[in-house]
Tab-separated table of C-alpha atoms in Angstrom:
chain	number	residue	atom	x	y	z
O	14	MET	CA	3.815	17.335	20.954
O	15	SER	CA	7.147	18.710	22.172
O	16	ASP	CA	7.919	21.219	19.419
O	17	HIS	CA	8.242	23.923	22.056
O	18	PRO	CA	11.892	25.098	22.021
O	19	ALA	CA	12.316	24.411	25.747
O	20	LYS	CA	11.130	20.816	25.358
O	21	VAL	CA	13.312	20.308	22.281
O	22	ALA	CA	16.362	21.585	24.189
O	23	PHE	CA	15.496	19.377	27.167
O	24	SER	CA	15.168	16.345	24.872
O	25	HIS	CA	18.461	17.153	23.176
O	26	TRP	CA	20.339	17.208	26.480
O	27	LEU	CA	18.845	13.851	27.436
O	28	LEU	CA	19.736	12.215	24.099
O	29	THR	CA	23.303	13.503	24.108
O	30	GLY	CA	23.895	12.880	27.812
O	31	THR	CA	25.006	16.503	28.246
O	32	ILE	CA	22.296	17.195	30.815
O	33	VAL	CA	24.839	16.195	33.482
O	34	HIS	CA	26.770	19.401	32.698
O	35	HIS	CA	23.797	21.707	33.266
O	36	ALA	CA	21.931	20.878	36.476
O	37	HIS	CA	20.097	18.153	38.386
O	38	PHE	CA	17.399	16.450	36.332
O	39	GLU	CA	14.600	17.637	38.637
O	40	THR	CA	15.931	21.196	38.534
O	41	MET	CA	15.971	21.122	34.727
O	42	GLN	CA	12.419	19.760	34.690
O	43	GLU	CA	11.274	22.644	36.845
O	44	GLN	CA	13.151	25.298	34.865
O	45	TYR	CA	11.836	24.053	31.522
O	46	GLN	CA	8.392	23.136	32.827
O	47	VAL	CA	8.722	19.531	31.680
O	48	SER	CA	6.996	16.893	33.785
O	49	VAL	CA	7.963	13.891	31.632
O	50	HIS	CA	10.583	11.464	32.998
O	51	PRO	CA	11.595	9.403	29.932
O	52	GLN	CA	13.210	5.996	30.418
O	53	LEU	CA	13.261	4.619	26.852
O	54	ILE	CA	13.872	5.847	23.307
O	55	MET	CA	12.088	4.816	20.129
O	56	LEU	CA	13.638	5.987	16.892
O	57	ILE	CA	11.084	6.464	14.106
O	58	SER	CA	12.606	6.591	10.624
O	59	ILE	CA	10.631	7.427	7.493
O	60	ASP	CA	11.371	4.674	4.980
O	61	ARG	CA	13.109	5.709	1.731
O	62	TYR	CA	12.870	9.309	2.897
O	63	PHE	CA	15.279	10.927	0.449
O	64	GLU	CA	13.837	8.965	-2.453
O	65	ILE	CA	10.266	10.113	-1.787
O	66	CYS	CA	11.468	13.699	-1.201
O	67	ILE	CA	12.483	14.051	-4.833
O	68	GLY	CA	10.236	16.478	-6.689
O	69	ARG	CA	8.201	17.411	-3.620
O	70	PRO	CA	7.952	21.004	-2.352
O	71	PHE	CA	9.801	22.012	0.793
O	72	LEU	CA	6.481	22.369	2.610
O	73	TRP	CA	5.944	18.611	2.268
O	74	ARG	CA	8.684	18.007	4.832
O	75	ARG	CA	6.782	20.033	7.391
O	76	GLU	CA	3.517	18.320	6.489
O	77	ILE	CA	4.940	14.843	7.019
O	78	ALA	CA	6.348	15.979	10.377
O	79	ILE	CA	2.871	17.150	11.420
O	80	GLN	CA	1.375	13.826	10.284
O	81	LEU	CA	3.824	11.840	12.413
O	82	SER	CA	3.247	14.094	15.428
O	83	GLN	CA	-0.520	13.671	15.070
O	84	VAL	CA	-0.230	9.870	14.857
O	85	ILE	CA	1.944	9.782	17.972
O	86	GLN	CA	-0.488	12.035	19.790
O	87	LYS	CA	-3.315	9.656	18.854
O	88	VAL	CA	-1.731	6.288	19.709
O	89	VAL	CA	0.636	7.115	22.591
O	90	SER	CA	-1.282	7.490	25.832
O	91	ILE	CA	1.731	7.699	28.165
O	92	PRO	CA	3.854	10.837	28.746
O	93	TYR	CA	6.407	11.492	26.003
O	94	LEU	CA	8.660	14.004	24.267
O	95	THR	CA	9.720	14.125	20.610
O	96	ILE	CA	12.659	15.607	18.764
O	97	TRP	CA	13.844	15.320	15.151
O	98	VAL	CA	17.422	14.029	15.316
O	99	GLU	CA	18.061	14.200	11.577
O	100	GLU	CA	16.019	14.750	8.447
O	101	GLY	CA	13.458	11.952	8.264
O	102	VAL	CA	14.238	10.522	11.714
O	103	MET	CA	12.373	11.346	14.942
O	104	ALA	CA	13.249	10.275	18.495
O	105	LEU	CA	10.318	9.449	20.773
O	106	LEU	CA	11.232	9.726	24.479
O	107	LEU	CA	8.798	7.637	26.516
O	108	GLU	CA	7.902	7.563	30.213
O	109	LEU	CA	6.730	3.973	30.699
O	110	PRO	CA	3.991	2.974	33.183
O	111	LYS	CA	6.269	0.853	35.380
O	112	PRO	CA	9.346	2.197	37.207
O	113	SER	CA	11.273	-0.949	36.233
O	114	TYR	CA	11.082	-3.999	33.965
O	115	GLU	CA	12.779	-7.104	35.322
O	116	HIS	CA	12.481	-9.214	32.189
O	117	PRO	CA	13.062	-8.191	28.537
O	118	GLU	CA	9.798	-9.960	27.609
O	119	GLN	CA	7.833	-7.506	29.766
O	120	LEU	CA	9.429	-4.536	28.050
O	121	TYR	CA	8.867	-6.115	24.637
O	122	SER	CA	5.201	-6.833	25.339
O	123	PHE	CA	4.615	-3.136	26.015
O	124	THR	CA	6.844	-1.411	23.478
O	125	HIS	CA	6.320	-3.658	20.450
O	126	PRO	CA	2.521	-3.198	20.179
O	127	LEU	CA	3.022	0.552	20.640
O	128	ALA	CA	5.519	0.628	17.787
O	129	GLU	CA	3.090	-1.369	15.635
O	130	GLN	CA	0.381	1.224	16.280
O	131	VAL	CA	2.675	4.033	15.164
O	132	ILE	CA	3.607	2.128	11.987
O	133	LYS	CA	-0.056	1.401	11.231
O	134	GLY	CA	-1.087	4.993	11.941
O	135	MET	CA	1.481	6.319	9.487
O	136	ALA	CA	0.606	3.621	6.926
O	137	ASP	CA	-2.990	4.869	7.062
O	138	GLN	CA	-1.569	8.265	6.068
O	139	GLY	CA	0.274	6.685	3.152
O	140	VAL	CA	3.694	6.934	4.823
O	141	SER	CA	5.940	3.965	5.645
O	142	VAL	CA	8.133	4.106	8.770
O	143	SER	CA	10.434	1.707	10.622
O	144	ILE	CA	11.228	1.849	14.333
O	145	GLY	CA	14.272	1.031	16.480
O	146	ILE	CA	13.753	0.538	20.220
O	147	GLY	CA	16.468	1.076	22.834
O	148	GLY	CA	16.764	-0.297	26.358
O	149	PHE	CA	15.050	0.865	29.560
O	150	TYR	CA	16.938	3.277	31.866
O	151	SER	CA	15.291	4.655	34.978
O	152	ASN	CA	18.286	6.957	35.521
O	153	PRO	CA	17.725	10.003	33.238
O	154	TYR	CA	21.460	10.620	33.041
O	155	LEU	CA	21.792	7.277	31.224
O	156	LEU	CA	18.947	7.812	28.748
O	157	HIS	CA	21.463	8.624	26.016
O	158	LEU	CA	22.423	4.940	26.106
O	159	SER	CA	18.873	4.012	25.104
O	160	TYR	CA	19.168	6.425	22.183
O	161	GLN	CA	22.455	4.863	21.073
O	162	GLU	CA	20.912	1.412	21.373
O	163	ALA	CA	17.890	2.431	19.295
O	164	ARG	CA	20.216	3.647	16.556
O	165	LYS	CA	22.329	0.519	16.779
O	166	SER	CA	19.266	-1.729	16.587
O	167	MET	CA	18.381	-0.193	13.246
O	168	ILE	CA	21.709	-1.229	11.757
O	169	HIS	CA	19.906	-4.481	10.984
O	170	ARG	CA	17.488	-2.515	8.845
O	171	PHE	CA	20.336	-1.028	6.798
O	172	PHE	CA	19.847	-3.330	3.797
O	173	GLN	CA	16.302	-4.462	4.622
O	174	GLY	CA	12.775	-3.395	3.754
O	175	ASN	CA	10.147	-1.078	5.195
O	176	GLN	CA	7.753	-0.983	8.146
O	177	LEU	CA	10.103	-2.959	10.402
O	178	ILE	CA	10.563	-2.955	14.193
O	179	PHE	CA	13.948	-3.581	15.773
O	180	HIS	CA	14.660	-4.167	19.468
O	181	TYR	CA	18.176	-3.617	20.736
O	182	GLN	CA	19.992	-6.663	22.032
O	183	GLU	CA	23.613	-7.324	22.851
O	184	GLU	CA	25.486	-9.208	20.163
O	185	GLU	CA	28.468	-11.468	20.528
O	186	LYS	CA	31.567	-10.181	18.815
O	187	ARG	CA	32.472	-12.208	15.765
O	188	GLU	CA	35.632	-12.499	13.772
O	189	ILE	CA	35.792	-10.675	10.480
O	190	ALA	CA	36.513	-13.240	7.833
O	191	GLY	CA	36.647	-13.381	4.090
O	192	LYS	CA	38.218	-11.412	1.299
O	193	SER	CA	37.107	-8.035	0.027
O	194	PRO	CA	34.920	-8.303	-3.097
O	195	LEU	CA	36.698	-5.273	-4.558
O	196	THR	CA	39.639	-5.809	-6.874
O	197	ASN	CA	42.896	-3.878	-6.843
O	198	GLU	CA	42.071	-2.744	-10.372
O	199	GLU	CA	38.830	-1.138	-9.167
O	200	ARG	CA	40.612	0.656	-6.335
O	201	THR	CA	43.305	1.848	-8.729
O	202	GLU	CA	40.709	3.081	-11.217
O	203	LEU	CA	38.941	5.011	-8.447
O	204	GLN	CA	42.204	6.718	-7.452
O	205	ALA	CA	42.951	7.554	-11.070
O	206	LEU	CA	39.503	9.055	-11.629
O	207	VAL	CA	39.809	11.195	-8.503
O	208	ARG	CA	43.218	12.400	-9.607
O	209	ILE	CA	42.007	13.584	-13.006
O	210	ALA	CA	38.894	15.101	-11.340
O	211	ASP	CA	36.414	12.989	-13.338
O	212	GLU	CA	33.433	13.655	-11.071
O	213	GLU	CA	30.839	11.554	-12.868
O	214	GLY	CA	33.336	8.755	-13.395
O	215	VAL	CA	34.157	8.736	-9.676
O	216	ILE	CA	30.498	8.679	-8.629
O	217	SER	CA	29.571	5.971	-11.149
O	218	LEU	CA	32.423	3.654	-10.128
O	219	LEU	CA	32.019	4.414	-6.428
O	220	GLN	CA	28.344	3.483	-6.455
O	221	LEU	CA	29.098	0.229	-8.272
O	222	MET	CA	31.726	-0.565	-5.646
O	223	LEU	CA	29.283	0.214	-2.828
O	224	LYS	CA	26.747	-2.154	-4.388
O	225	LYS	CA	29.351	-4.914	-4.568
O	226	LEU	CA	30.203	-4.391	-0.910
O	227	ALA	CA	26.528	-4.359	0.032
O	228	VAL	CA	25.927	-7.696	-1.662
O	229	ALA	CA	29.028	-9.252	-0.077
O	230	HIS	CA	28.338	-7.947	3.442
O	231	TYR	CA	24.554	-8.069	3.526
O	232	GLN	CA	24.670	-9.843	6.896
O	233	ASP	CA	27.336	-7.639	8.456
O	234	VAL	CA	26.799	-3.899	8.232
O	235	GLU	CA	29.848	-3.088	10.369
O	236	VAL	CA	32.186	-4.831	7.925
O	237	PHE	CA	30.471	-3.033	5.038
O	238	LYS	CA	31.010	0.335	6.718
O	239	SER	CA	34.619	-0.520	7.519
O	240	GLU	CA	35.379	-1.314	3.864
O	241	VAL	CA	33.705	1.894	2.697
O	242	THR	CA	35.782	3.844	5.211
O	243	ASP	CA	38.887	2.411	3.529
O	244	LEU	CA	37.630	3.702	0.172
O	245	ILE	CA	36.994	7.137	1.681
O	246	MET	CA	40.535	7.271	3.059
O	247	LEU	CA	41.859	6.155	-0.334
O	248	MET	CA	40.095	9.030	-2.115
O	249	THR	CA	41.091	11.473	0.620
O	250	ARG	CA	44.795	10.660	0.234
O	251	VAL	CA	44.592	11.239	-3.526
O	252	ALA	CA	42.905	14.608	-3.007
O	253	LEU	CA	45.534	15.697	-0.478
O	254	GLU	CA	48.367	14.577	-2.764
O	255	ASN	CA	46.905	16.608	-5.616
O	256	GLY	CA	46.475	20.033	-4.100
O	257	GLY	CA	43.341	19.710	-1.988
O	258	ASN	CA	42.989	21.988	1.039
O	259	MET	CA	44.326	19.892	3.927
O	260	ILE	CA	42.403	21.558	6.767
O	261	ASP	CA	39.104	21.523	4.902
O	262	ILE	CA	39.451	17.943	3.627
O	263	LEU	CA	40.575	16.426	6.936
O	264	SER	CA	37.831	18.171	8.907
O	265	ARG	CA	35.195	16.972	6.417
O	266	ASN	CA	36.709	13.497	6.485
O	267	ALA	CA	36.556	13.192	10.272
O	268	ALA	CA	32.972	14.476	10.407
O	269	LEU	CA	31.860	12.141	7.608
O	270	ILE	CA	33.316	8.968	9.107
O	271	GLN	CA	31.739	9.699	12.479
O	272	ASP	CA	28.420	10.428	10.765
O	273	LEU	CA	28.508	7.273	8.644
O	274	TYR	CA	28.873	4.968	11.630
O	275	HIS	CA	25.602	6.385	12.975
O	276	THR	CA	23.772	6.277	9.643
O	277	ILE	CA	20.945	3.742	9.721
O	278	ARG	CA	19.852	3.647	6.092
O	279	TYR	CA	21.747	2.531	3.004
O	280	ASP	CA	20.290	5.290	0.813
O	281	HIS	CA	21.417	7.953	3.316
O	282	PHE	CA	24.822	6.297	3.479
O	283	VAL	CA	25.371	6.280	-0.281
O	284	LYS	CA	24.191	9.877	-0.566
O	285	LYS	CA	26.655	11.056	2.098
O	286	VAL	CA	29.614	9.164	0.595
O	287	SER	CA	28.777	10.435	-2.915
O	288	THR	CA	28.508	14.032	-1.690
O	289	TYR	CA	31.918	13.766	-0.013
O	290	ALA	CA	33.454	12.291	-3.177
O	291	ARG	CA	32.089	15.210	-5.226
O	292	GLN	CA	33.598	17.646	-2.719
O	293	LEU	CA	37.001	15.985	-3.033
O	294	VAL	CA	36.901	16.096	-6.826
O	295	ALA	CA	35.835	19.754	-6.708
O	296	GLN	CA	38.882	20.555	-4.554
O	297	ILE	CA	41.230	19.054	-7.154
O	298	ASP	CA	39.309	20.561	-10.063
O	299	MET	CA	39.321	24.096	-8.642
O	300	GLY	CA	42.982	23.772	-7.669
O	301	HIS	CA	43.938	22.904	-11.235
O	302	LEU	CA	41.490	24.992	-13.224
O	303	GLY	CA	40.059	27.795	-11.150
O	304	LYS	CA	36.986	29.280	-12.791
O	305	VAL	CA	36.357	28.195	-16.363
O	306	SER	CA	33.415	28.689	-18.674
O	307	THR	CA	30.504	26.263	-18.843
O	308	TRP	CA	31.456	24.898	-22.233
O	309	ILE	CA	35.049	24.255	-21.119
O	310	ARG	CA	33.685	22.350	-18.130
O	311	LYS	CA	31.485	20.335	-20.502
O	312	ALA	CA	34.456	19.559	-22.754
O	313	LEU	CA	36.644	18.464	-19.846
O	314	ASP	CA	33.936	16.216	-18.455
O	315	TYR	CA	33.656	14.524	-21.841
O	316	MET	CA	37.421	14.101	-22.145
O	317	ARG	CA	37.754	12.586	-18.657
O	318	ALA	CA	34.903	10.172	-19.278
O	319	ASN	CA	36.434	8.914	-22.526
O	320	LEU	CA	40.153	8.736	-21.785
O	321	HIS	CA	40.139	4.990	-22.453
O	322	GLN	CA	39.457	5.566	-26.150
O	323	LYS	CA	40.629	7.795	-28.953
O	324	ILE	CA	39.443	11.409	-28.610
O	325	THR	CA	39.812	14.071	-31.283
O	326	LEU	CA	39.483	17.832	-31.128
O	327	VAL	CA	36.757	17.721	-33.784
O	328	GLU	CA	34.787	15.173	-31.759
O	329	VAL	CA	34.886	17.247	-28.548
O	330	ALA	CA	34.120	20.480	-30.421
O	331	GLN	CA	31.030	18.862	-31.953
O	332	TYR	CA	29.989	17.619	-28.504
O	333	CYS	CA	30.126	21.257	-27.343
O	334	SER	CA	28.259	22.444	-30.490
O	335	MET	CA	31.191	24.580	-31.679
O	336	SER	CA	33.406	24.725	-34.749
O	337	HIS	CA	36.736	23.006	-34.139
O	338	TYR	CA	38.659	26.176	-35.086
O	339	TYR	CA	36.849	28.337	-32.547
O	340	PHE	CA	36.940	25.562	-29.932
O	341	SER	CA	40.712	25.122	-30.309
O	342	ARG	CA	41.413	28.847	-29.962
O	343	LYS	CA	39.117	29.388	-26.960
O	344	PHE	CA	40.380	26.229	-25.234
O	345	LYS	CA	43.955	27.519	-25.269
O	346	GLU	CA	42.846	31.007	-24.211
O	347	GLU	CA	41.102	29.681	-21.093
O	348	LEU	CA	43.480	26.901	-20.041
O	349	GLY	CA	46.772	28.234	-21.306
O	350	ILE	CA	47.665	25.067	-23.218
O	351	SER	CA	46.392	23.399	-26.359
O	352	PHE	CA	43.677	20.757	-26.453
O	353	ILE	CA	46.109	17.950	-27.290
O	354	GLU	CA	48.555	19.001	-24.542
O	355	TYR	CA	45.799	18.982	-21.945
O	356	LEU	CA	44.500	15.622	-23.170
O	357	ASN	CA	47.973	14.104	-22.975
O	358	GLN	CA	48.468	15.428	-19.438
O	359	LEU	CA	45.177	13.871	-18.331
O	360	ARG	CA	46.232	10.517	-19.742
O	361	ILE	CA	49.660	10.652	-18.126
O	362	LYS	CA	48.103	11.476	-14.739
O	363	LYS	CA	45.824	8.476	-15.020
O	364	ALA	CA	48.734	6.272	-16.062
O	365	PHE	CA	50.526	7.041	-12.783
O	366	TYR	CA	48.100	4.913	-10.796
O	367	TYR	CA	48.201	1.993	-13.196
O	368	LEU	CA	51.992	2.008	-13.005
O	369	GLU	CA	52.015	2.293	-9.210
O	370	GLN	CA	49.138	0.004	-8.258
O	371	THR	CA	48.906	-2.732	-10.921
O	372	ASP	CA	51.198	-5.227	-12.588
O	373	TRP	CA	49.773	-4.426	-16.029
O	374	THR	CA	52.148	-4.377	-18.963
O	375	ILE	CA	53.004	-1.046	-20.573
O	376	GLN	CA	50.864	-2.097	-23.554
O	377	GLN	CA	47.849	-2.731	-21.279
O	378	ILE	CA	48.271	0.629	-19.568
O	379	ALA	CA	48.628	2.403	-22.917
O	380	GLU	CA	45.366	0.857	-24.146
O	381	ALA	CA	43.579	1.724	-20.885
O	382	ILE	CA	44.316	5.433	-21.402
O	383	GLY	CA	43.528	5.579	-25.106
O	384	PHE	CA	46.829	4.750	-26.876
O	385	ASP	CA	47.125	1.837	-29.309
O	386	ASP	CA	50.904	2.109	-29.509
O	387	ALA	CA	52.848	1.387	-26.312
O	388	ASN	CA	56.015	2.875	-27.782
O	389	TYR	CA	54.272	6.172	-28.492
O	390	PHE	CA	52.907	6.187	-24.946
O	391	SER	CA	56.396	5.559	-23.539
O	392	ARG	CA	57.896	8.418	-25.583
O	393	LEU	CA	55.118	10.770	-24.508
O	394	PHE	CA	55.459	9.732	-20.877
O	395	LYS	CA	59.214	10.397	-20.966
O	396	ARG	CA	58.601	13.801	-22.513
O	397	TYR	CA	56.474	14.841	-19.539
O	398	GLN	CA	58.185	12.926	-16.719
O	399	LYS	CA	61.837	12.799	-17.905
O	400	GLN	CA	61.769	9.009	-17.439
O	401	THR	CA	60.126	6.049	-19.132
O	402	PRO	CA	57.039	4.333	-17.652
O	403	THR	CA	59.228	1.365	-16.652
O	404	GLU	CA	61.722	3.645	-14.881
O	405	TYR	CA	58.871	5.461	-13.123
O	406	ARG	CA	57.362	2.178	-11.922
O	407	ARG	CA	60.713	0.893	-10.698
O	408	ALA	CA	61.383	4.128	-8.790
O	409	LYS	CA	57.974	4.008	-7.094
O	410	LEU	CA	58.278	0.351	-6.159
O	411	TYR	CA	61.839	0.479	-4.877
């Protein structure tokens, strides 16, 4: 095992390529008392990790790490180092028997059976893992390329099953063809939900959109990730336009996009995108509301989720288990405006995106935000915006 801090640090420098900034490889070996000279990286990923974590104690994470280390110790007879590169993913740095491998078949014939032994050893423990294998590099300063290749090889596992082995190989670049499976209406709805800070609505629609993209781009993970990046930028712009903290949002955005392109599992990917979406919504929510009581939060969540239909004060008060008289008074005390005023403002905010991004009629937009009467909607819109919906749309378009 290489859990010793010195060996972990040594492994980290090799994987990142930053060892070149510290000292000669042999000098670093001597200083950190590491005799291993790795030339190849295997990336061992616990299948469905976050799913099987649910409900388990924190100690389980340490136990599964010990199990994997013990299996490696049992089946790997050549010198090696290990380091956890993210939760549920371990890098195995191997010093192979030969100083060079002229043909890919020779490398495959050694590394593939070894990977199979690791998978079988973990399966015997009741744990499923998949493995990505990078290329061979005798130069330790280039070992980070093997790590990148191991990660890239597992892109092919993104939508696939468990207990798989992937070997890195160069791929020919191919043209991106085809039309996005997402409609303009879906994109508009996502923007509208972010704007009104409907957290559960955003997450529900976002996950449906991710599933549609996954089905459409099952054979091309890079295109899938590119389309999701567009959705992330779409949500980010809405958050910035509606009072989100620019420095915080942009720094999170940059870190997320970089992280997503290295993410090798669909479940991890969805979890990261959903977490970011929640953070964006929270920025808008806190900017508009500050701190409100739990029952107000519950009422607002209900209102946002049901804007497409008629909502009454009595209905929301009952949902919060309160009398409508008390609910009405406390609502205005906390938010500074009446229930109906706040509800109307939510609907108008959502209407903005339908007016800007769709060619729906005013009647269709009115119905989509809970009004049967388009004329009433137009009068209400003019009251808040000092212009009719048609005038607003024309101004935005031209």
